C-alpha positions as protocol buffer text, in pm:
chain_id: "A"
residue {
  index: 1
  type: MET
  ca { x: -2557 y: 423 z: -8220 }
}
residue {
  index: 2
  type: ARG
  ca { x: -2769 y: 618 z: -7975 }
}
residue {
  index: 3
  type: LEU
  ca { x: -2869 y: 290 z: -7813 }
}
residue {
  index: 4
  type: GLY
  ca { x: -2503 y: 199 z: -7766 }
}
residue {
  index: 5
  type: LYS
  ca { x: -2430 y: 530 z: -7595 }
}
residue {
  index: 6
  type: THR
  ca { x: -2732 y: 483 z: -7370 }
}
residue {
  index: 7
  type: LEU
  ca { x: -2621 y: 135 z: -7268 }
}
residue {
  index: 8
  type: ILE
  ca { x: -2269 y: 249 z: -7188 }
}
residue {
  index: 9
  type: SER
  ca { x: -2405 y: 541 z: -6984 }
}
residue {
  index: 10
  type: ALA
  ca { x: -2631 y: 308 z: -6790 }
}
residue {
  index: 11
  type: VAL
  ca { x: -2340 y: 74 z: -6715 }
}
residue {
  index: 12
  type: ALA
  ca { x: -2127 y: 370 z: -6600 }
}
residue {
  index: 13
  type: MET
  ca { x: -2403 y: 494 z: -6369 }
}
residue {
  index: 14
  type: PHE
  ca { x: -2443 y: 146 z: -6223 }
}
residue {
  index: 15
  type: GLY
  ca { x: -2068 y: 127 z: -6172 }
}
residue {
  index: 16
  type: ALA
  ca { x: -2054 y: 460 z: -5991 }
}
residue {
  index: 17
  type: SER
  ca { x: -2334 y: 346 z: -5762 }
}
residue {
  index: 18
  type: PHE
  ca { x: -2162 y: 10 z: -5708 }
}
residue {
  index: 19
  type: LEU
  ca { x: -1823 y: 159 z: -5621 }
}
residue {
  index: 20
  type: GLY
  ca { x: -1971 y: 432 z: -5405 }
}
residue {
  index: 21
  type: SER
  ca { x: -2161 y: 181 z: -5196 }
}
residue {
  index: 22
  type: CYS
  ca { x: -1851 y: -12 z: -5087 }
}
residue {
  index: 23
  type: GLY
  ca { x: -1805 y: -14 z: -4709 }
}
residue {
  index: 24
  type: VAL
  ca { x: -1497 y: 63 z: -4502 }
}
residue {
  index: 25
  type: PRO
  ca { x: -1212 y: -179 z: -4592 }
}
residue {
  index: 26
  type: HIS
  ca { x: -1146 y: -451 z: -4334 }
}
residue {
  index: 27
  type: TYR
  ca { x: -802 y: -489 z: -4178 }
}
residue {
  index: 28
  type: ASP
  ca { x: -653 y: -836 z: -4160 }
}
residue {
  index: 29
  type: VAL
  ca { x: -689 y: -839 z: -3780 }
}
residue {
  index: 30
  type: PRO
  ca { x: -952 y: -973 z: -3536 }
}
residue {
  index: 31
  type: TYR
  ca { x: -1269 y: -773 z: -3479 }
}
residue {
  index: 32
  type: THR
  ca { x: -1453 y: -731 z: -3150 }
}
residue {
  index: 33
  type: SER
  ca { x: -1813 y: -834 z: -3093 }
}
residue {
  index: 34
  type: VAL
  ca { x: -1922 y: -481 z: -3181 }
}
residue {
  index: 35
  type: GLY
  ca { x: -1727 y: -483 z: -3507 }
}
residue {
  index: 36
  type: HIS
  ca { x: -1417 y: -284 z: -3412 }
}
residue {
  index: 37
  type: PRO
  ca { x: -1065 y: -395 z: -3515 }
}
residue {
  index: 38
  type: THR
  ca { x: -808 y: -484 z: -3248 }
}
residue {
  index: 39
  type: VAL
  ca { x: -433 y: -559 z: -3250 }
}
residue {
  index: 40
  type: ASN
  ca { x: -421 y: -700 z: -2896 }
}
residue {
  index: 41
  type: THR
  ca { x: -329 y: -1055 z: -3001 }
}
residue {
  index: 42
  type: ILE
  ca { x: -42 y: -920 z: -3213 }
}
residue {
  index: 43
  type: ILE
  ca { x: 100 y: -730 z: -2916 }
}
residue {
  index: 44
  type: GLU
  ca { x: 55 y: -1037 z: -2694 }
}
residue {
  index: 45
  type: ARG
  ca { x: 247 y: -1246 z: -2948 }
}
residue {
  index: 46
  type: ILE
  ca { x: 539 y: -1001 z: -2954 }
}
residue {
  index: 47
  type: GLN
  ca { x: 560 y: -993 z: -2574 }
}
residue {
  index: 48
  type: CYS
  ca { x: 533 y: -1373 z: -2559 }
}
residue {
  index: 49
  type: GLU
  ca { x: 821 y: -1433 z: -2800 }
}
residue {
  index: 50
  type: ILE
  ca { x: 1041 y: -1187 z: -2608 }
}
residue {
  index: 51
  type: ARG
  ca { x: 948 y: -1361 z: -2283 }
}
residue {
  index: 52
  type: ASP
  ca { x: 1047 y: -1698 z: -2427 }
}
residue {
  index: 53
  type: LEU
  ca { x: 1391 y: -1551 z: -2498 }
}
residue {
  index: 54
  type: VAL
  ca { x: 1457 y: -1428 z: -2142 }
}
residue {
  index: 55
  type: ARG
  ca { x: 1279 y: -1676 z: -1913 }
}
residue {
  index: 56
  type: THR
  ca { x: 1499 y: -1882 z: -1680 }
}
residue {
  index: 57
  type: ASP
  ca { x: 1292 y: -2194 z: -1607 }
}
residue {
  index: 58
  type: ILE
  ca { x: 1402 y: -2406 z: -1906 }
}
residue {
  index: 59
  type: GLN
  ca { x: 1712 y: -2617 z: -1846 }
}
residue {
  index: 60
  type: ASP
  ca { x: 1762 y: -2742 z: -2201 }
}
residue {
  index: 61
  type: LYS
  ca { x: 2095 y: -2591 z: -2314 }
}
residue {
  index: 62
  type: SER
  ca { x: 1972 y: -2570 z: -2674 }
}
residue {
  index: 63
  type: SER
  ca { x: 1661 y: -2367 z: -2585 }
}
residue {
  index: 64
  type: PRO
  ca { x: 1654 y: -2003 z: -2704 }
}
residue {
  index: 65
  type: SER
  ca { x: 1630 y: -1873 z: -2347 }
}
residue {
  index: 66
  type: GLN
  ca { x: 1943 y: -2066 z: -2243 }
}
residue {
  index: 67
  type: MET
  ca { x: 2133 y: -1958 z: -2553 }
}
residue {
  index: 68
  type: TYR
  ca { x: 2033 y: -1593 z: -2576 }
}
residue {
  index: 69
  type: GLY
  ca { x: 1860 y: -1495 z: -2251 }
}
residue {
  index: 70
  type: SER
  ca { x: 2176 y: -1374 z: -2080 }
}
residue {
  index: 71
  type: PHE
  ca { x: 2274 y: -1173 z: -2389 }
}
residue {
  index: 72
  type: LEU
  ca { x: 1944 y: -982 z: -2378 }
}
residue {
  index: 73
  type: ARG
  ca { x: 1917 y: -938 z: -2000 }
}
residue {
  index: 74
  type: SER
  ca { x: 2278 y: -840 z: -1930 }
}
residue {
  index: 75
  type: ASN
  ca { x: 2279 y: -582 z: -2210 }
}
residue {
  index: 76
  type: ASP
  ca { x: 1946 y: -439 z: -2085 }
}
residue {
  index: 77
  type: PHE
  ca { x: 1800 y: -422 z: -2434 }
}
residue {
  index: 78
  type: ASP
  ca { x: 1499 y: -206 z: -2512 }
}
residue {
  index: 79
  type: VAL
  ca { x: 1281 y: -322 z: -2800 }
}
residue {
  index: 80
  type: LEU
  ca { x: 1119 y: -47 z: -3005 }
}
residue {
  index: 81
  type: ILE
  ca { x: 845 y: -174 z: -3235 }
}
residue {
  index: 82
  type: ALA
  ca { x: 664 y: -12 z: -3526 }
}
residue {
  index: 83
  type: LEU
  ca { x: 342 y: -200 z: -3592 }
}
residue {
  index: 84
  type: SER
  ca { x: 136 y: -118 z: -3900 }
}
residue {
  index: 85
  type: VAL
  ca { x: -166 y: -276 z: -4065 }
}
residue {
  index: 86
  type: GLU
  ca { x: -287 y: -155 z: -4402 }
}
residue {
  index: 87
  type: VAL
  ca { x: -570 y: -250 z: -4632 }
}
residue {
  index: 88
  type: ASN
  ca { x: -621 y: -129 z: -4987 }
}
residue {
  index: 89
  type: GLU
  ca { x: -937 y: -204 z: -5180 }
}
residue {
  index: 90
  type: THR
  ca { x: -976 y: -133 z: -5550 }
}
residue {
  index: 91
  type: GLY
  ca { x: -1284 y: -183 z: -5760 }
}
residue {
  index: 92
  type: GLY
  ca { x: -1329 y: -123 z: -6129 }
}
residue {
  index: 93
  type: LEU
  ca { x: -1576 y: -161 z: -6413 }
}
residue {
  index: 94
  type: THR
  ca { x: -1451 y: -210 z: -6769 }
}
residue {
  index: 95
  type: PRO
  ca { x: -1755 y: -271 z: -6987 }
}
residue {
  index: 96
  type: SER
  ca { x: -1712 y: -333 z: -7358 }
}
residue {
  index: 97
  type: LEU
  ca { x: -1980 y: -307 z: -7623 }
}
residue {
  index: 98
  type: SER
  ca { x: -1977 y: -415 z: -7988 }
}
residue {
  index: 99
  type: TYR
  ca { x: -2239 y: -283 z: -8230 }
}
residue {
  index: 100
  type: MET
  ca { x: -2283 y: -498 z: -8539 }
}
residue {
  index: 101
  type: TYR
  ca { x: -2463 y: -372 z: -8849 }
}
residue {
  index: 102
  type: PRO
  ca { x: -2594 y: -667 z: -9050 }
}
residue {
  index: 103
  type: PRO
  ca { x: -2591 y: -768 z: -9326 }
}
residue {
  index: 104
  type: SER
  ca { x: -2258 y: -584 z: -9367 }
}
residue {
  index: 105
  type: SER
  ca { x: -1947 y: -679 z: -9173 }
}
residue {
  index: 106
  type: PHE
  ca { x: -1922 y: -334 z: -9010 }
}
residue {
  index: 107
  type: THR
  ca { x: -1865 y: -347 z: -8632 }
}
residue {
  index: 108
  type: PHE
  ca { x: -1838 y: -53 z: -8392 }
}
residue {
  index: 109
  type: SER
  ca { x: -1674 y: -121 z: -8052 }
}
residue {
  index: 110
  type: ALA
  ca { x: -1665 y: 91 z: -7736 }
}
residue {
  index: 111
  type: ASN
  ca { x: -1493 y: 45 z: -7401 }
}
residue {
  index: 112
  type: ALA
  ca { x: -1523 y: 234 z: -7075 }
}
residue {
  index: 113
  type: THR
  ca { x: -1330 y: 228 z: -6748 }
}
residue {
  index: 114
  type: LEU
  ca { x: -1445 y: 332 z: -6404 }
}
residue {
  index: 115
  type: SER
  ca { x: -1235 y: 257 z: -6094 }
}
residue {
  index: 116
  type: GLU
  ca { x: -1204 y: 355 z: -5731 }
}
residue {
  index: 117
  type: SER
  ca { x: -942 y: 279 z: -5466 }
}
residue {
  index: 118
  type: ARG
  ca { x: -954 y: 322 z: -5090 }
}
residue {
  index: 119
  type: ASP
  ca { x: -665 y: 279 z: -4845 }
}
residue {
  index: 120
  type: HIS
  ca { x: -670 y: 254 z: -4464 }
}
residue {
  index: 121
  type: THR
  ca { x: -353 y: 241 z: -4253 }
}
residue {
  index: 122
  type: PHE
  ca { x: -305 y: 205 z: -3877 }
}
residue {
  index: 123
  type: THR
  ca { x: 38 y: 257 z: -3717 }
}
residue {
  index: 124
  type: GLU
  ca { x: 147 y: 217 z: -3354 }
}
residue {
  index: 125
  type: ASN
  ca { x: 489 y: 248 z: -3189 }
}
residue {
  index: 126
  type: LEU
  ca { x: 568 y: 43 z: -2877 }
}
residue {
  index: 127
  type: GLN
  ca { x: 872 y: 16 z: -2649 }
}
residue {
  index: 128
  type: TYR
  ca { x: 943 y: -277 z: -2416 }
}
residue {
  index: 129
  type: PRO
  ca { x: 1249 y: -325 z: -2194 }
}
residue {
  index: 130
  type: VAL
  ca { x: 1334 y: -697 z: -2206 }
}
residue {
  index: 131
  type: ARG
  ca { x: 1414 y: -681 z: -1834 }
}
residue {
  index: 132
  type: GLN
  ca { x: 1061 y: -562 z: -1761 }
}
residue {
  index: 133
  type: ILE
  ca { x: 909 y: -849 z: -1956 }
}
residue {
  index: 134
  type: TYR
  ca { x: 1138 y: -1087 z: -1766 }
}
residue {
  index: 135
  type: LEU
  ca { x: 1041 y: -927 z: -1434 }
}
residue {
  index: 136
  type: ASP
  ca { x: 670 y: -950 z: -1523 }
}
residue {
  index: 137
  type: TRP
  ca { x: 708 y: -1321 z: -1603 }
}
residue {
  index: 138
  type: TYR
  ca { x: 919 y: -1396 z: -1293 }
}
residue {
  index: 139
  type: SER
  ca { x: 675 y: -1218 z: -1061 }
}
residue {
  index: 140
  type: ALA
  ca { x: 368 y: -1389 z: -1209 }
}
residue {
  index: 141
  type: ARG
  ca { x: 535 y: -1729 z: -1191 }
}
residue {
  index: 142
  type: LEU
  ca { x: 636 y: -1667 z: -829 }
}
residue {
  index: 143
  type: ALA
  ca { x: 274 y: -1592 z: -738 }
}
residue {
  index: 144
  type: GLN
  ca { x: 152 y: -1893 z: -936 }
}
residue {
  index: 145
  type: GLN
  ca { x: 390 y: -2125 z: -751 }
}
residue {
  index: 146
  type: ALA
  ca { x: 248 y: -1993 z: -422 }
}
residue {
  index: 147
  type: GLY
  ca { x: -105 y: -2085 z: -533 }
}
residue {
  index: 148
  type: ILE
  ca { x: -205 y: -1726 z: -608 }
}
residue {
  index: 149
  type: ASP
  ca { x: -372 y: -1626 z: -933 }
}
residue {
  index: 150
  type: PRO
  ca { x: -123 y: -1380 z: -1093 }
}
residue {
  index: 151
  type: LYS
  ca { x: -411 y: -1176 z: -1233 }
}
residue {
  index: 152
  type: SER
  ca { x: -537 y: -1111 z: -879 }
}
residue {
  index: 153
  type: LEU
  ca { x: -210 y: -923 z: -816 }
}
residue {
  index: 154
  type: GLY
  ca { x: -218 y: -747 z: -1152 }
}
residue {
  index: 155
  type: LEU
  ca { x: 58 y: -972 z: -1293 }
}
residue {
  index: 156
  type: THR
  ca { x: 93 y: -1146 z: -1629 }
}
residue {
  index: 157
  type: LEU
  ca { x: 296 y: -1441 z: -1758 }
}
residue {
  index: 158
  type: HIS
  ca { x: 293 y: -1293 z: -2109 }
}
residue {
  index: 159
  type: ASP
  ca { x: 154 y: -1616 z: -2252 }
}
residue {
  index: 160
  type: CYS
  ca { x: 108 y: -1646 z: -2627 }
}
residue {
  index: 161
  type: PRO
  ca { x: -243 y: -1608 z: -2772 }
}
residue {
  index: 162
  type: PRO
  ca { x: -427 y: -1945 z: -2767 }
}
residue {
  index: 163
  type: GLU
  ca { x: -470 y: -1932 z: -3143 }
}
residue {
  index: 164
  type: ALA
  ca { x: -340 y: -1727 z: -3435 }
}
residue {
  index: 165
  type: ASP
  ca { x: -639 y: -1517 z: -3539 }
}
residue {
  index: 166
  type: THR
  ca { x: -428 y: -1315 z: -3784 }
}
residue {
  index: 167
  type: ASN
  ca { x: -90 y: -1354 z: -3954 }
}
residue {
  index: 168
  type: LEU
  ca { x: 102 y: -1137 z: -3707 }
}
residue {
  index: 169
  type: SER
  ca { x: -36 y: -1324 z: -3405 }
}
residue {
  index: 170
  type: GLY
  ca { x: 120 y: -1649 z: -3527 }
}
residue {
  index: 171
  type: GLU
  ca { x: 486 y: -1744 z: -3490 }
}
residue {
  index: 172
  type: LEU
  ca { x: 693 y: -1437 z: -3580 }
}
residue {
  index: 173
  type: GLY
  ca { x: 1046 y: -1574 z: -3550 }
}
residue {
  index: 174
  type: ILE
  ca { x: 1190 y: -1290 z: -3338 }
}
residue {
  index: 175
  type: VAL
  ca { x: 1437 y: -1548 z: -3208 }
}
residue {
  index: 176
  type: ASP
  ca { x: 1607 y: -1549 z: -3549 }
}
residue {
  index: 177
  type: PHE
  ca { x: 1696 y: -1179 z: -3521 }
}
residue {
  index: 178
  type: VAL
  ca { x: 1835 y: -1231 z: -3171 }
}
residue {
  index: 179
  type: ALA
  ca { x: 2031 y: -1542 z: -3277 }
}
residue {
  index: 180
  type: LEU
  ca { x: 2196 y: -1352 z: -3562 }
}
residue {
  index: 181
  type: ALA
  ca { x: 2284 y: -1062 z: -3331 }
}
residue {
  index: 182
  type: ALA
  ca { x: 2415 y: -1280 z: -3047 }
}
residue {
  index: 183
  type: ARG
  ca { x: 2646 y: -1462 z: -3288 }
}
residue {
  index: 184
  type: SER
  ca { x: 2764 y: -1148 z: -3464 }
}
residue {
  index: 185
  type: ALA
  ca { x: 3131 y: -1071 z: -3398 }
}
residue {
  index: 186
  type: GLY
  ca { x: 3057 y: -700 z: -3368 }
}
residue {
  index: 187
  type: LEU
  ca { x: 2765 y: -734 z: -3128 }
}
residue {
  index: 188
  type: ASP
  ca { x: 2885 y: -1020 z: -2909 }
}
residue {
  index: 189
  type: THR
  ca { x: 3201 y: -843 z: -2795 }
}
residue {
  index: 190
  type: LYS
  ca { x: 3183 y: -813 z: -2418 }
}
residue {
  index: 191
  type: GLY
  ca { x: 3183 y: -458 z: -2291 }
}
residue {
  index: 192
  type: SER
  ca { x: 3113 y: -305 z: -2633 }
}
residue {
  index: 193
  type: ALA
  ca { x: 2871 y: -15 z: -2632 }
}
residue {
  index: 194
  type: ASP
  ca { x: 2584 y: 84 z: -2859 }
}
residue {
  index: 195
  type: LYS
  ca { x: 2480 y: -266 z: -2955 }
}
residue {
  index: 196
  type: LEU
  ca { x: 2202 y: -225 z: -3210 }
}
residue {
  index: 197
  type: PHE
  ca { x: 2016 y: -472 z: -3424 }
}
residue {
  index: 198
  type: GLY
  ca { x: 1669 y: -525 z: -3565 }
}
residue {
  index: 199
  type: GLY
  ca { x: 1455 y: -682 z: -3832 }
}
residue {
  index: 200
  type: THR
  ca { x: 1129 y: -667 z: -4025 }
}
residue {
  index: 201
  type: ILE
  ca { x: 838 y: -911 z: -4044 }
}
residue {
  index: 202
  type: GLN
  ca { x: 580 y: -852 z: -4314 }
}
residue {
  index: 203
  type: PHE
  ca { x: 278 y: -1039 z: -4445 }
}
residue {
  index: 204
  type: LEU
  ca { x: 123 y: -941 z: -4779 }
}
residue {
  index: 205
  type: VAL
  ca { x: -212 y: -1096 z: -4865 }
}
residue {
  index: 206
  type: THR
  ca { x: -370 y: -1022 z: -5203 }
}
residue {
  index: 207
  type: LYS
  ca { x: -724 y: -1117 z: -5302 }
}
residue {
  index: 208
  type: ASN
  ca { x: -863 y: -1030 z: -5642 }
}
residue {
  index: 209
  type: VAL
  ca { x: -1138 y: -1117 z: -5885 }
}
residue {
  index: 210
  type: ASN
  ca { x: -1104 y: -1007 z: -6248 }
}
residue {
  index: 211
  type: ALA
  ca { x: -1328 y: -997 z: -6555 }
}
residue {
  index: 212
  type: VAL
  ca { x: -1648 y: -1084 z: -6373 }
}
residue {
  index: 213
  type: GLY
  ca { x: -1969 y: -1028 z: -6562 }
}
residue {
  index: 214
  type: PRO
  ca { x: -2202 y: -1172 z: -6822 }
}
residue {
  index: 215
  type: THR
  ca { x: -2180 y: -1127 z: -7196 }
}
residue {
  index: 216
  type: TRP
  ca { x: -2494 y: -1108 z: -7410 }
}
residue {
  index: 217
  type: SER
  ca { x: -2493 y: -1162 z: -7784 }
}
residue {
  index: 218
  type: LEU
  ca { x: -2794 y: -1004 z: -7955 }
}
residue {
  index: 219
  type: VAL
  ca { x: -2869 y: -936 z: -8317 }
}
residue {
  index: 220
  type: ARG
  ca { x: -2686 y: -607 z: -8320 }
}
residue {
  index: 221
  type: PHE
  ca { x: -2504 y: -590 z: -7984 }
}
residue {
  index: 222
  type: LYS
  ca { x: -2249 y: -793 z: -7791 }
}
residue {
  index: 223
  type: GLY
  ca { x: -2152 y: -692 z: -7436 }
}
residue {
  index: 224
  type: PRO
  ca { x: -2084 y: -583 z: -7169 }
}
residue {
  index: 225
  type: GLY
  ca { x: -1804 y: -844 z: -7138 }
}
residue {
  index: 226
  type: GLY
  ca { x: -1581 y: -885 z: -6830 }
}
residue {
  index: 227
  type: LEU
  ca { x: -1752 y: -613 z: -6636 }
}
residue {
  index: 228
  type: ALA
  ca { x: -1612 y: -598 z: -6280 }
}
residue {
  index: 229
  type: GLY
  ca { x: -1271 y: -631 z: -6120 }
}
residue {
  index: 230
  type: LEU
  ca { x: -1220 y: -622 z: -5743 }
}
residue {
  index: 231
  type: SER
  ca { x: -904 y: -652 z: -5535 }
}
residue {
  index: 232
  type: GLN
  ca { x: -805 y: -628 z: -5170 }
}
residue {
  index: 233
  type: VAL
  ca { x: -444 y: -609 z: -5050 }
}
residue {
  index: 234
  type: ASN
  ca { x: -361 y: -643 z: -4679 }
}
residue {
  index: 235
  type: THR
  ca { x: -12 y: -548 z: -4565 }
}
residue {
  index: 236
  type: ASP
  ca { x: 68 y: -632 z: -4202 }
}
residue {
  index: 237
  type: LYS
  ca { x: 413 y: -532 z: -4084 }
}
residue {
  index: 238
  type: ILE
  ca { x: 629 y: -526 z: -3771 }
}
residue {
  index: 239
  type: VAL
  ca { x: 967 y: -353 z: -3756 }
}
residue {
  index: 240
  type: LEU
  ca { x: 1176 y: -428 z: -3444 }
}
residue {
  index: 241
  type: SER
  ca { x: 1476 y: -235 z: -3318 }
}
residue {
  index: 242
  type: PHE
  ca { x: 1689 y: -358 z: -3025 }
}
residue {
  index: 243
  type: ALA
  ca { x: 1918 y: -113 z: -2844 }
}
residue {
  index: 244
  type: GLN
  ca { x: 2093 y: -117 z: -2506 }
}
residue {
  index: 245
  type: GLY
  ca { x: 1913 y: 53 z: -2221 }
}
residue {
  index: 246
  type: SER
  ca { x: 2044 y: 272 z: -1942 }
}
residue {
  index: 247
  type: ASP
  ca { x: 2083 y: -8 z: -1682 }
}
residue {
  index: 248
  type: ILE
  ca { x: 2348 y: -211 z: -1862 }
}
residue {
  index: 249
  type: GLY
  ca { x: 2592 y: -366 z: -1615 }
}
residue {
  index: 250
  type: THR
  ca { x: 2350 y: -358 z: -1322 }
}
residue {
  index: 251
  type: ASP
  ca { x: 2179 y: -659 z: -1164 }
}
residue {
  index: 252
  type: ILE
  ca { x: 1806 y: -722 z: -1186 }
}
residue {
  index: 253
  type: VAL
  ca { x: 1646 y: -698 z: -840 }
}
residue {
  index: 254
  type: LEU
  ca { x: 1397 y: -984 z: -811 }
}
residue {
  index: 255
  type: PRO
  ca { x: 1097 y: -946 z: -576 }
}
residue {
  index: 256
  type: THR
  ca { x: 982 y: -1177 z: -298 }
}
residue {
  index: 257
  type: LEU
  ca { x: 624 y: -1300 z: -265 }
}
residue {
  index: 258
  type: ALA
  ca { x: 565 y: -1062 z: 27 }
}
residue {
  index: 259
  type: GLN
  ca { x: 680 y: -772 z: -188 }
}
residue {
  index: 260
  type: LEU
  ca { x: 444 y: -880 z: -468 }
}
residue {
  index: 261
  type: LYS
  ca { x: 146 y: -870 z: -231 }
}
residue {
  index: 262
  type: ARG
  ca { x: 252 y: -532 z: -96 }
}
residue {
  index: 263
  type: ASP
  ca { x: 317 y: -390 z: -440 }
}
residue {
  index: 264
  type: PHE
  ca { x: -30 y: -488 z: -553 }
}
residue {
  index: 265
  type: LEU
  ca { x: -154 y: -209 z: -328 }
}
residue {
  index: 266
  type: GLN
  ca { x: 139 y: 23 z: -397 }
}
residue {
  index: 267
  type: PRO
  ca { x: 332 y: -85 z: -711 }
}
residue {
  index: 268
  type: LYS
  ca { x: 706 y: -53 z: -671 }
}
residue {
  index: 269
  type: THR
  ca { x: 929 y: -363 z: -671 }
}
residue {
  index: 270
  type: THR
  ca { x: 788 y: -538 z: -979 }
}
residue {
  index: 271
  type: ARG
  ca { x: 829 y: -233 z: -1198 }
}
residue {
  index: 272
  type: LEU
  ca { x: 1154 y: -90 z: -1325 }
}
residue {
  index: 273
  type: ARG
  ca { x: 1211 y: 278 z: -1280 }
}
residue {
  index: 274
  type: ALA
  ca { x: 1055 y: 491 z: -1552 }
}
residue {
  index: 275
  type: ARG
  ca { x: 1242 y: 426 z: -1877 }
}
residue {
  index: 276
  type: ALA
  ca { x: 1331 y: 714 z: -2103 }
}
residue {
  index: 277
  type: PHE
  ca { x: 1261 y: 686 z: -2474 }
}
residue {
  index: 278
  type: ASN
  ca { x: 1548 y: 491 z: -2631 }
}
residue {
  index: 279
  type: TYR
  ca { x: 1680 y: 728 z: -2896 }
}
residue {
  index: 280
  type: GLN
  ca { x: 1931 y: 480 z: -3040 }
}
residue {
  index: 281
  type: ALA
  ca { x: 1654 y: 227 z: -3097 }
}
residue {
  index: 282
  type: TYR
  ca { x: 1448 y: 500 z: -3261 }
}
residue {
  index: 283
  type: LEU
  ca { x: 1729 y: 591 z: -3502 }
}
residue {
  index: 284
  type: LEU
  ca { x: 1770 y: 228 z: -3606 }
}
residue {
  index: 285
  type: LEU
  ca { x: 1394 y: 194 z: -3648 }
}
residue {
  index: 286
  type: GLN
  ca { x: 1386 y: 497 z: -3877 }
}
residue {
  index: 287
  type: GLN
  ca { x: 1678 y: 355 z: -4076 }
}
residue {
  index: 288
  type: GLN
  ca { x: 1488 y: 30 z: -4131 }
}
residue {
  index: 289
  type: LEU
  ca { x: 1165 y: 208 z: -4226 }
}
residue {
  index: 290
  type: THR
  ca { x: 1349 y: 432 z: -4472 }
}
residue {
  index: 291
  type: GLY
  ca { x: 1523 y: 131 z: -4624 }
}
residue {
  index: 292
  type: SER
  ca { x: 1188 y: -46 z: -4659 }
}
residue {
  index: 293
  type: ILE
  ca { x: 1040 y: 252 z: -4844 }
}
residue {
  index: 294
  type: GLY
  ca { x: 1342 y: 257 z: -5077 }
}
residue {
  index: 295
  type: SER
  ca { x: 1300 y: -113 z: -5150 }
}
residue {
  index: 296
  type: GLN
  ca { x: 931 y: -68 z: -5234 }
}
residue {
  index: 297
  type: LEU
  ca { x: 1012 y: 221 z: -5468 }
}
residue {
  index: 298
  type: ASN
  ca { x: 1276 y: 8 z: -5645 }
}
residue {
  index: 299
  type: ILE
  ca { x: 1023 y: -273 z: -5690 }
}
residue {
  index: 300
  type: LEU
  ca { x: 773 y: -31 z: -5842 }
}
residue {
  index: 301
  type: GLN
  ca { x: 1039 y: 125 z: -6065 }
}
residue {
  index: 302
  type: ASN
  ca { x: 1159 y: -212 z: -6191 }
}
residue {
  index: 303
  type: GLY
  ca { x: 800 y: -313 z: -6260 }
}
residue {
  index: 304
  type: LEU
  ca { x: 744 y: -1 z: -6468 }
}
residue {
  index: 305
  type: VAL
  ca { x: 1069 y: -51 z: -6660 }
}
residue {
  index: 306
  type: ASN
  ca { x: 995 y: -416 z: -6732 }
}
residue {
  index: 307
  type: GLY
  ca { x: 640 y: -337 z: -6830 }
}
residue {
  index: 308
  type: SER
  ca { x: 754 y: -82 z: -7087 }
}
residue {
  index: 309
  type: HIS
  ca { x: 958 y: -339 z: -7283 }
}
């Protein structure tokens, strides 16, 4: 019996050392050459999909920009975005030991559990006026058509990332939210105020390994059984809130090439005036985040109820 206690203690000590040695959990995002996480490609993807909704160079009447570009530009929508990436890692040891006392049929069994969980969450709030993204794209395209590298004038076309290096840098489907809003009877009424809409995009990736470990059968002992269990859950989420800005009803002033060159030295024309924080977009964003928390709590509650039956 003393040998059984010793073996279980040794397994527990090994488990504590094993769990304590785990490194910092890795987010489901790209990492730089020096090993630091970055969300740049996610932000580029968001800006790119908004740009594709407001650009004016596509003549196809069925294209998203032709169908919904005017709706977004004329209503001067601000887009408030809550971006969050979370990783949760859990490790556990559940050794089992059976002590057999031959020649009798007496068997003594013991089980132990040791687990550890670590959670890392990053959250960032962003606000983009759709008119500014359109103005950025228009200015960069104007320079490009004149044979000038847009980057040399500090301009960007808001192109999509060349490849999806994480779930949120792939196709997000922001156009679906805009399409629903533009076709909504309440939102598409001309002249109506306080047009608000939004949506949530979430990726949940779960990786786990259970009951890993050898089992030895000796004369008197059998164990330690399925020793280790490891899991990693990555939750990547974007919540978008669209609300009308302060310049609704005004025209967008487009720059000339000469103004672009001048503004490179003294930025003015290609930037909108300083935009105040859009409080209506913030309220809708909070409503969506609160609703998401409520949904998660209901899922957990239902799981507990179902598990008790």
